[in-house]
Amino acid sequence: ELYTALVDLKEVLYTEGVLIKTLETYIHAETTKLKLLQRYVDLYKSQHQLASEDVDTYVANPINAYLLIKRLTADWRQVESLLHMNLVQETVANISAYKEYLKFPTDEDLNGAAVALTRLQDTYKLDTSSLARGELNGVKYSSELSATDCFELGRQSYNNGDFYHTQLWMTEADSRLGREKNETIDKSEILEYLAFSTFKLGDVPLALDLTNKLLEIYPNHPRAVNNKNYYESALAKTQGAHKKGDDNAYDVPIVSDMPVYSDSLDPPERTLYEQLCRGEVKTPVEITSKLKCYYYNKNRDPFLLLAPFKVEEAYKDPDIFIFHDVMYDEEIETIKNMARPRFKRATVQNYKTGELETAQYRISKSAWLKEIEHKHVANVCKRVVDMTGLTVETAEELQVVNYGIGGHYEPHFDFARRDEVNAFKSLGTGNRIATVLFYMSDVAQGGATVFPHLKLALWPKKGTAAFWYNLHSSGDGHILTRHAACPVLAGSKWVSNKWIHEMGQEFRRPCDLQPPPPELTI
Ligand SMILES: O=C(O)CCC(=O)C(=O)O
Ligand SMILES: [Fe+2]
């Protein structure tokens, strides 16, 4: 599960470096061996040539006789030992040994990275050709993808049953192949996947066309021959149906042309979420016109009188605040270094069973840090008290999160809903009353925290923190605090969460006598 965070990719890059060195060493040894053999051959040839010119004279000479025999005994043993030298075995053994202590990505990682790319493609509406050119939203970052790279992306999508992206990437592979001097993949392979995904998406005439193209290359391709027959009969049926006026045209499974990631988001929420991620939706002016920025010192802490918090209101009702410069670079470095070796793939609580499990809708790595472990962690927690006026006695430990390629967290609530099994029960401190979300990095592109119901996007800025109450003062969950972490498009995103619980806040945030409107609770 390397694709879940960028930190691990650095280790993979190191592995690649070791493999390059190993291969170079092997090639060097093999070249030296071949050069030596070449030298023997040259020597043998020149002597042999000489002998062949006048065989009788040559063998009659005792020195020549001696040399000839020596060449095929002592010298030949050297040649044989060179031939026996098994450099391949040695190299392969070395590489196997590396598997013990170097990080190698798995096929699951490859699939994860491919899914992440296609997710970015959808969320940020990236067109396939630009992506293949190494461009992300018009910014050229990486090297280009070859036809075979595009083909592999298509194949991964195909294996996931995602025919929409199979078609996109196989089409791109085909057009790239047409421009390649040294072709990196066989056209017939592309055509086979392209035809089948096209068929699955319901375009039988095009699938037949593509299959015919494949048959031009390999007239006896067994699967293509079968498919051609199948498509032709499907089309014949269709034409019959048309004549009969049957509108249900094709006798083929027509799958939806857009992939379905998770069933938890209703389509309008997904649309808003993605629009916010792309920065296409702005918070309504009725809200933004009421927002203020100010200096703040709730606890009248003498230190804070000198350096009060810089607060920016991001939303009103529910109130969402941005605190500027509340985590220092030194603290961020400490926290990152402590988290790195403990990172685990982030889990989510199964809503029905209460079990923790990994899920496609939350892809990141996270670790928990205790206050007692380092003064920097303790200072950050103390700051949370000053910022919020709440106690952190009952809060969870600091959760550090790193998002890698396409890492994201789809819309969710931080609090536990009434019908959730076991949520936070073992903690015995009540529900998550408030969230403080520290941004520990800037993000080159993507990675906003968005609140779809509020049409609000918070863009990560290193050292700032967002703060909001998840619960109404009645203790009911606030439906409008639903939020998400958009996929990271470029760069690496680091955040940490301090989740503050209900218990102990009785006098700090008194309960309201007025219950909230039912439509705002969940
Ligand atoms: O990373 C973000 O922007 C939000 C993270 C979040 O919502 C969470 O971890 O609960
Ligand atoms: Fe959250």
mmCIF file of C-alpha atoms in Angstrom, residues 107-401:
data_model
loop_
_atom_site.group_PDB
_atom_site.id
_atom_site.type_symbol
_atom_site.label_atom_id
_atom_site.label_comp_id
_atom_site.label_asym_id
_atom_site.label_seq_id
_atom_site.Cartn_x
_atom_site.Cartn_y
_atom_site.Cartn_z
ATOM 1 C CA ASP A 107 0.819 -5.189 -7.984
ATOM 2 C CA GLU A 108 -1.725 -3.795 -5.548
ATOM 3 C CA ASP A 109 0.300 -0.587 -5.428
ATOM 4 C CA LEU A 110 0.355 -0.424 -9.214
ATOM 5 C CA ASN A 111 -3.413 -0.809 -9.256
ATOM 6 C CA GLY A 112 -3.803 1.798 -6.522
ATOM 7 C CA ALA A 113 -1.619 4.281 -8.382
ATOM 8 C CA ALA A 114 -3.590 3.683 -11.585
ATOM 9 C CA VAL A 115 -6.920 4.164 -9.783
ATOM 10 C CA ALA A 116 -5.540 7.327 -8.171
ATOM 11 C CA LEU A 117 -4.613 8.734 -11.585
ATOM 12 C CA THR A 118 -8.033 8.012 -13.021
ATOM 13 C CA ARG A 119 -9.649 9.556 -9.938
ATOM 14 C CA LEU A 120 -7.615 12.732 -10.451
ATOM 15 C CA GLN A 121 -8.589 12.667 -14.085
ATOM 16 C CA ASP A 122 -12.294 12.704 -13.168
ATOM 17 C CA THR A 123 -12.202 15.072 -10.184
ATOM 18 C CA TYR A 124 -10.080 17.672 -11.913
ATOM 19 C CA LYS A 125 -11.488 17.037 -15.422
ATOM 20 C CA LEU A 126 -8.054 16.381 -16.866
ATOM 21 C CA ASP A 127 -8.052 15.358 -20.459
ATOM 22 C CA THR A 128 -6.312 12.087 -21.227
ATOM 23 C CA SER A 129 -3.915 13.475 -23.845
ATOM 24 C CA SER A 130 -2.603 16.280 -21.613
ATOM 25 C CA LEU A 131 -2.179 13.842 -18.755
ATOM 26 C CA ALA A 132 -0.231 11.530 -21.074
ATOM 27 C CA ARG A 133 1.975 14.501 -21.971
ATOM 28 C CA GLY A 134 2.772 14.859 -18.258
ATOM 29 C CA GLU A 135 0.636 17.957 -17.778
ATOM 30 C CA LEU A 136 -1.568 18.576 -14.749
ATOM 31 C CA ASN A 137 -4.025 21.400 -15.389
ATOM 32 C CA GLY A 138 -1.732 23.027 -17.926
ATOM 33 C CA VAL A 139 1.420 22.739 -15.797
ATOM 34 C CA LYS A 140 4.040 20.408 -17.250
ATOM 35 C CA TYR A 141 5.493 18.351 -14.405
ATOM 36 C CA SER A 142 6.622 14.921 -15.382
ATOM 37 C CA SER A 143 7.915 12.895 -18.249
ATOM 38 C CA GLU A 144 5.483 11.749 -20.889
ATOM 39 C CA LEU A 145 3.681 8.433 -20.921
ATOM 40 C CA SER A 146 4.566 6.044 -23.736
ATOM 41 C CA ALA A 147 1.970 3.979 -25.573
ATOM 42 C CA THR A 148 2.751 1.045 -23.312
ATOM 43 C CA ASP A 149 2.359 3.195 -20.155
ATOM 44 C CA CYS A 150 -1.095 4.270 -21.348
ATOM 45 C CA PHE A 151 -1.864 0.675 -22.235
ATOM 46 C CA GLU A 152 -0.966 -0.422 -18.694
ATOM 47 C CA LEU A 153 -3.281 2.223 -17.229
ATOM 48 C CA GLY A 154 -6.044 0.949 -19.479
ATOM 49 C CA ARG A 155 -5.333 -2.643 -18.485
ATOM 50 C CA GLN A 156 -5.487 -1.783 -14.787
ATOM 51 C CA SER A 157 -8.832 -0.031 -15.325
ATOM 52 C CA TYR A 158 -10.054 -3.062 -17.258
ATOM 53 C CA ASN A 159 -9.083 -5.381 -14.399
ATOM 54 C CA ASN A 160 -11.127 -3.175 -12.077
ATOM 55 C CA GLY A 161 -14.149 -3.491 -14.360
ATOM 56 C CA ASP A 162 -13.859 0.207 -15.199
ATOM 57 C CA PHE A 163 -14.510 0.169 -18.954
ATOM 58 C CA TYR A 164 -14.910 3.929 -19.157
ATOM 59 C CA HIS A 165 -11.247 4.534 -18.306
ATOM 60 C CA THR A 166 -10.163 1.444 -20.239
ATOM 61 C CA GLN A 167 -11.586 3.048 -23.360
ATOM 62 C CA LEU A 168 -10.007 6.443 -22.646
ATOM 63 C CA TRP A 169 -6.536 5.039 -22.011
ATOM 64 C CA MET A 170 -6.542 2.458 -24.797
ATOM 65 C CA THR A 171 -7.565 5.198 -27.247
ATOM 66 C CA GLU A 172 -4.662 7.307 -25.995
ATOM 67 C CA ALA A 173 -2.305 4.309 -26.222
ATOM 68 C CA ASP A 174 -3.386 3.824 -29.833
ATOM 69 C CA SER A 175 -2.836 7.436 -30.812
ATOM 70 C CA ARG A 176 0.562 7.555 -29.038
ATOM 71 C CA LEU A 177 1.601 4.324 -30.766
ATOM 72 C CA GLY A 178 0.933 5.952 -34.136
ATOM 73 C CA ARG A 179 3.563 8.579 -33.318
ATOM 74 C CA GLU A 180 6.194 6.289 -31.805
ATOM 75 C CA LYS A 181 9.360 5.571 -33.837
ATOM 76 C CA ASN A 182 10.244 2.583 -31.690
ATOM 77 C CA GLU A 183 6.867 1.089 -30.925
ATOM 78 C CA THR A 184 6.519 0.203 -27.252
ATOM 79 C CA ILE A 185 3.501 -2.109 -27.581
ATOM 80 C CA ASP A 186 1.762 -4.276 -30.140
ATOM 81 C CA LYS A 187 -1.199 -2.506 -31.729
ATOM 82 C CA SER A 188 -3.238 -5.714 -31.699
ATOM 83 C CA GLU A 189 -3.145 -5.809 -27.877
ATOM 84 C CA ILE A 190 -4.514 -2.276 -27.660
ATOM 85 C CA LEU A 191 -7.216 -3.044 -30.203
ATOM 86 C CA GLU A 192 -8.368 -6.099 -28.300
ATOM 87 C CA TYR A 193 -8.944 -4.195 -25.052
ATOM 88 C CA LEU A 194 -10.335 -1.190 -26.879
ATOM 89 C CA ALA A 195 -12.848 -3.272 -28.818
ATOM 90 C CA PHE A 196 -14.043 -5.126 -25.748
ATOM 91 C CA SER A 197 -14.409 -2.056 -23.537
ATOM 92 C CA THR A 198 -16.234 -0.281 -26.367
ATOM 93 C CA PHE A 199 -18.581 -3.237 -26.573
ATOM 94 C CA LYS A 200 -19.119 -3.165 -22.810
ATOM 95 C CA LEU A 201 -19.985 0.519 -23.039
ATOM 96 C CA GLY A 202 -22.649 -0.356 -25.572
ATOM 97 C CA ASP A 203 -21.180 0.790 -28.904
ATOM 98 C CA VAL A 204 -21.367 -2.494 -30.830
ATOM 99 C CA PRO A 205 -20.747 -1.068 -34.332
ATOM 100 C CA LEU A 206 -17.509 0.578 -33.165
ATOM 101 C CA ALA A 207 -16.483 -2.570 -31.274
ATOM 102 C CA LEU A 208 -16.976 -4.514 -34.522
ATOM 103 C CA ASP A 209 -14.925 -1.951 -36.463
ATOM 104 C CA LEU A 210 -12.072 -2.220 -34.006
ATOM 105 C CA THR A 211 -12.224 -6.016 -34.073
ATOM 106 C CA ASN A 212 -12.017 -5.934 -37.867
ATOM 107 C CA LYS A 213 -8.912 -3.773 -37.593
ATOM 108 C CA LEU A 214 -7.413 -6.342 -35.245
ATOM 109 C CA LEU A 215 -8.255 -9.091 -37.726
ATOM 110 C CA GLU A 216 -6.428 -7.163 -40.466
ATOM 111 C CA ILE A 217 -3.279 -7.564 -38.348
ATOM 112 C CA TYR A 218 -3.938 -11.134 -37.190
ATOM 113 C CA PRO A 219 -6.604 -12.755 -39.403
ATOM 114 C CA ASN A 220 -6.658 -15.893 -37.259
ATOM 115 C CA HIS A 221 -6.717 -14.220 -33.831
ATOM 116 C CA PRO A 222 -8.991 -16.717 -32.034
ATOM 117 C CA ARG A 223 -10.723 -14.320 -29.622
ATOM 118 C CA ALA A 224 -11.157 -11.690 -32.316
ATOM 119 C CA VAL A 225 -12.780 -14.232 -34.641
ATOM 120 C CA ASN A 226 -15.215 -15.253 -31.891
ATOM 121 C CA ASN A 227 -15.983 -11.691 -30.875
ATOM 122 C CA LYS A 228 -16.586 -10.640 -34.472
ATOM 123 C CA ASN A 229 -19.228 -13.353 -34.796
ATOM 124 C CA TYR A 230 -20.755 -12.375 -31.488
ATOM 125 C CA TYR A 231 -20.890 -8.666 -32.319
ATOM 126 C CA GLU A 232 -22.304 -9.359 -35.774
ATOM 127 C CA SER A 233 -25.089 -11.475 -34.386
ATOM 128 C CA ALA A 234 -25.816 -8.842 -31.714
ATOM 129 C CA LEU A 235 -26.077 -6.236 -34.452
ATOM 130 C CA ALA A 236 -28.273 -8.452 -36.618
ATOM 131 C CA LYS A 237 -30.658 -8.918 -33.669
ATOM 132 C CA THR A 238 -30.686 -5.179 -33.151
ATOM 133 C CA GLN A 239 -31.594 -4.503 -36.721
ATOM 134 C CA GLY A 240 -34.376 -7.055 -36.424
ATOM 135 C CA ALA A 241 -35.544 -5.309 -33.266
ATOM 136 C CA HIS A 242 -35.474 -1.927 -35.000
ATOM 137 C CA LYS A 243 -37.658 -3.276 -37.762
ATOM 138 C CA LYS A 244 -40.075 -4.474 -35.141
ATOM 139 C CA GLY A 245 -39.970 -1.022 -33.591
ATOM 140 C CA ASP A 246 -38.331 -2.268 -30.404
ATOM 141 C CA ASP A 247 -36.438 0.595 -28.866
ATOM 142 C CA ASN A 248 -34.422 -1.525 -26.503
ATOM 143 C CA ALA A 249 -31.792 -1.604 -29.202
ATOM 144 C CA TYR A 250 -28.836 -3.765 -28.207
ATOM 145 C CA ASP A 251 -28.799 -7.205 -26.797
ATOM 146 C CA VAL A 252 -25.643 -6.357 -24.866
ATOM 147 C CA PRO A 253 -25.001 -5.282 -21.330
ATOM 148 C CA ILE A 254 -24.825 -1.495 -21.353
ATOM 149 C CA VAL A 255 -22.858 -0.313 -18.387
ATOM 150 C CA SER A 256 -22.863 3.221 -17.111
ATOM 151 C CA ASP A 257 -20.147 5.226 -18.840
ATOM 152 C CA MET A 258 -18.901 6.835 -15.658
ATOM 153 C CA PRO A 259 -17.267 4.791 -12.952
ATOM 154 C CA VAL A 260 -18.929 4.449 -9.581
ATOM 155 C CA TYR A 261 -16.486 4.825 -6.686
ATOM 156 C CA SER A 262 -18.640 4.595 -3.631
ATOM 157 C CA ASP A 263 -22.311 4.348 -3.027
ATOM 158 C CA SER A 264 -22.246 6.686 -0.055
ATOM 159 C CA LEU A 265 -22.390 9.924 -2.041
ATOM 160 C CA ASP A 266 -25.536 11.038 -3.747
ATOM 161 C CA PRO A 267 -24.817 12.458 -7.213
ATOM 162 C CA PRO A 268 -25.534 16.144 -6.400
ATOM 163 C CA GLU A 269 -23.169 15.970 -3.432
ATOM 164 C CA ARG A 270 -20.456 14.409 -5.578
ATOM 165 C CA THR A 271 -20.924 17.096 -8.215
ATOM 166 C CA LEU A 272 -20.629 19.893 -5.653
ATOM 167 C CA TYR A 273 -17.687 18.214 -3.953
ATOM 168 C CA GLU A 274 -15.792 17.945 -7.242
ATOM 169 C CA GLN A 275 -16.699 21.484 -8.322
ATOM 170 C CA LEU A 276 -15.383 22.793 -5.005
ATOM 171 C CA CYS A 277 -12.197 20.768 -5.409
ATOM 172 C CA ARG A 278 -11.675 22.377 -8.818
ATOM 173 C CA GLY A 279 -12.285 25.819 -7.342
ATOM 174 C CA GLU A 280 -15.306 26.351 -9.579
ATOM 175 C CA VAL A 281 -17.788 27.172 -6.820
ATOM 176 C CA LYS A 282 -17.566 30.203 -4.582
ATOM 177 C CA THR A 283 -19.086 30.672 -1.137
ATOM 178 C CA PRO A 284 -22.269 32.774 -1.501
ATOM 179 C CA VAL A 285 -21.638 36.490 -1.052
ATOM 180 C CA GLU A 286 -24.407 36.691 1.608
ATOM 181 C CA ILE A 287 -22.037 34.680 3.780
ATOM 182 C CA THR A 288 -18.662 36.090 2.753
ATOM 183 C CA SER A 289 -19.853 39.677 3.210
ATOM 184 C CA LYS A 290 -20.387 38.966 6.933
ATOM 185 C CA LEU A 291 -16.938 37.472 7.545
ATOM 186 C CA LYS A 292 -14.250 39.297 9.514
ATOM 187 C CA CYS A 293 -10.599 38.946 10.470
ATOM 188 C CA TYR A 294 -9.389 39.836 13.942
ATOM 189 C CA TYR A 295 -6.804 39.303 16.687
ATOM 190 C CA TYR A 296 -7.935 37.042 19.453
ATOM 191 C CA ASN A 297 -6.894 36.096 22.989
ATOM 192 C CA LYS A 298 -9.623 34.161 24.738
ATOM 193 C CA ASN A 299 -7.798 33.097 27.889
ATOM 194 C CA ARG A 300 -6.054 36.431 28.395
ATOM 195 C CA ASP A 301 -2.812 34.521 28.440
ATOM 196 C CA PRO A 302 0.038 37.075 28.946
ATOM 197 C CA PHE A 303 1.980 35.497 26.114
ATOM 198 C CA LEU A 304 -1.039 35.833 23.854
ATOM 199 C CA LEU A 305 -1.433 39.498 24.758
ATOM 200 C CA LEU A 306 1.881 40.059 23.025
ATOM 201 C CA ALA A 307 1.159 37.691 20.167
ATOM 202 C CA PRO A 308 -2.593 37.208 19.837
ATOM 203 C CA PHE A 309 -3.985 34.718 17.361
ATOM 204 C CA LYS A 310 -4.702 35.956 13.848
ATOM 205 C CA VAL A 311 -8.178 34.682 13.160
ATOM 206 C CA GLU A 312 -10.053 34.672 9.888
ATOM 207 C CA GLU A 313 -13.714 33.733 9.777
ATOM 208 C CA ALA A 314 -14.324 31.289 6.932
ATOM 209 C CA TYR A 315 -18.056 30.711 7.509
ATOM 210 C CA LYS A 316 -20.890 31.840 9.740
ATOM 211 C CA ASP A 317 -23.407 29.428 11.229
ATOM 212 C CA PRO A 318 -21.886 26.951 11.415
ATOM 213 C CA ASP A 319 -18.877 29.004 12.404
ATOM 214 C CA ILE A 320 -15.624 27.923 10.824
ATOM 215 C CA PHE A 321 -12.401 29.736 11.725
ATOM 216 C CA ILE A 322 -8.950 29.809 10.221
ATOM 217 C CA PHE A 323 -6.094 30.482 12.650
ATOM 218 C CA HIS A 324 -2.933 31.755 10.974
ATOM 219 C CA ASP A 325 0.608 30.823 12.045
ATOM 220 C CA VAL A 326 -0.356 28.437 14.823
ATOM 221 C CA MET A 327 2.083 25.648 14.072
ATOM 222 C CA TYR A 328 5.747 26.535 13.683
ATOM 223 C CA ASP A 329 8.094 25.013 11.111
ATOM 224 C CA GLU A 330 10.183 23.417 13.853
ATOM 225 C CA GLU A 331 7.093 21.777 15.381
ATOM 226 C CA ILE A 332 5.971 20.595 11.962
ATOM 227 C CA GLU A 333 9.344 18.951 11.321
ATOM 228 C CA THR A 334 9.277 17.191 14.714
ATOM 229 C CA ILE A 335 5.731 15.977 14.194
ATOM 230 C CA LYS A 336 6.444 14.705 10.676
ATOM 231 C CA ASN A 337 9.582 12.889 11.835
ATOM 232 C CA MET A 338 7.735 11.248 14.706
ATOM 233 C CA ALA A 339 4.851 10.186 12.484
ATOM 234 C CA ARG A 340 6.826 8.789 9.553
ATOM 235 C CA PRO A 341 7.962 5.472 11.050
ATOM 236 C CA ARG A 342 4.491 4.776 12.514
ATOM 237 C CA PHE A 343 2.377 5.464 9.475
ATOM 238 C CA LYS A 344 -0.406 3.025 8.748
ATOM 239 C CA ARG A 345 -3.031 3.110 6.059
ATOM 240 C CA ALA A 346 -5.884 5.221 7.485
ATOM 241 C CA THR A 347 -8.949 3.269 8.504
ATOM 242 C CA VAL A 348 -12.594 4.189 8.821
ATOM 243 C CA GLN A 349 -15.186 2.802 11.153
ATOM 244 C CA ASN A 350 -17.700 0.565 9.456
ATOM 245 C CA TYR A 351 -20.984 2.335 10.059
ATOM 246 C CA LYS A 352 -22.859 -0.930 10.607
ATOM 247 C CA THR A 353 -20.386 -3.227 12.360
ATOM 248 C CA GLY A 354 -18.243 -0.685 14.214
ATOM 249 C CA GLU A 355 -15.089 -2.401 12.861
ATOM 250 C CA LEU A 356 -12.131 -0.361 11.639
ATOM 251 C CA GLU A 357 -11.290 -1.066 7.997
ATOM 252 C CA THR A 358 -9.537 0.462 4.987
ATOM 253 C CA ALA A 359 -11.704 2.003 2.301
ATOM 254 C CA GLN A 360 -11.270 3.457 -1.174
ATOM 255 C CA TYR A 361 -12.986 6.632 -0.021
ATOM 256 C CA ARG A 362 -10.249 7.420 2.463
ATOM 257 C CA ILE A 363 -6.736 7.072 1.116
ATOM 258 C CA SER A 364 -3.939 8.387 3.288
ATOM 259 C CA LYS A 365 -1.475 7.268 5.927
ATOM 260 C CA SER A 366 -1.869 8.280 9.527
ATOM 261 C CA ALA A 367 -0.228 7.996 12.936
ATOM 262 C CA TRP A 368 -1.132 9.068 16.459
ATOM 263 C CA LEU A 369 1.158 11.117 18.704
ATOM 264 C CA LYS A 370 0.926 11.549 22.487
ATOM 265 C CA GLU A 371 1.607 14.850 24.237
ATOM 266 C CA ILE A 372 4.103 13.267 26.625
ATOM 267 C CA GLU A 373 6.264 12.084 23.752
ATOM 268 C CA HIS A 374 7.638 15.477 22.783
ATOM 269 C CA LYS A 375 7.336 19.045 23.983
ATOM 270 C CA HIS A 376 6.409 20.172 20.483
ATOM 271 C CA VAL A 377 3.351 17.899 20.510
ATOM 272 C CA ALA A 378 2.445 19.131 23.996
ATOM 273 C CA ASN A 379 2.823 22.773 22.932
ATOM 274 C CA VAL A 380 0.556 22.259 19.952
ATOM 275 C CA CYS A 381 -2.103 20.737 22.211
ATOM 276 C CA LYS A 382 -1.792 23.623 24.675
ATOM 277 C CA ARG A 383 -2.254 26.002 21.780
ATOM 278 C CA VAL A 384 -5.485 24.195 20.892
ATOM 279 C CA VAL A 385 -6.769 25.044 24.390
ATOM 280 C CA ASP A 386 -5.885 28.711 23.881
ATOM 281 C CA MET A 387 -7.385 28.801 20.413
ATOM 282 C CA THR A 388 -10.674 27.126 21.253
ATOM 283 C CA GLY A 389 -11.225 27.799 24.937
ATOM 284 C CA LEU A 390 -11.994 24.087 25.278
ATOM 285 C CA THR A 391 -10.200 21.483 27.333
ATOM 286 C CA VAL A 392 -8.086 18.834 25.603
ATOM 287 C CA GLU A 393 -8.167 16.569 28.677
ATOM 288 C CA THR A 394 -10.704 14.361 26.924
ATOM 289 C CA ALA A 395 -9.416 14.933 23.387
ATOM 290 C CA GLU A 396 -7.955 12.229 21.179
ATOM 291 C CA GLU A 397 -4.202 12.100 20.594
ATOM 292 C CA LEU A 398 -2.868 14.180 17.705
ATOM 293 C CA GLN A 399 -3.578 12.378 14.443
ATOM 294 C CA VAL A 400 -0.985 13.070 11.740
ATOM 295 C CA VAL A 401 -2.014 12.414 8.145
#
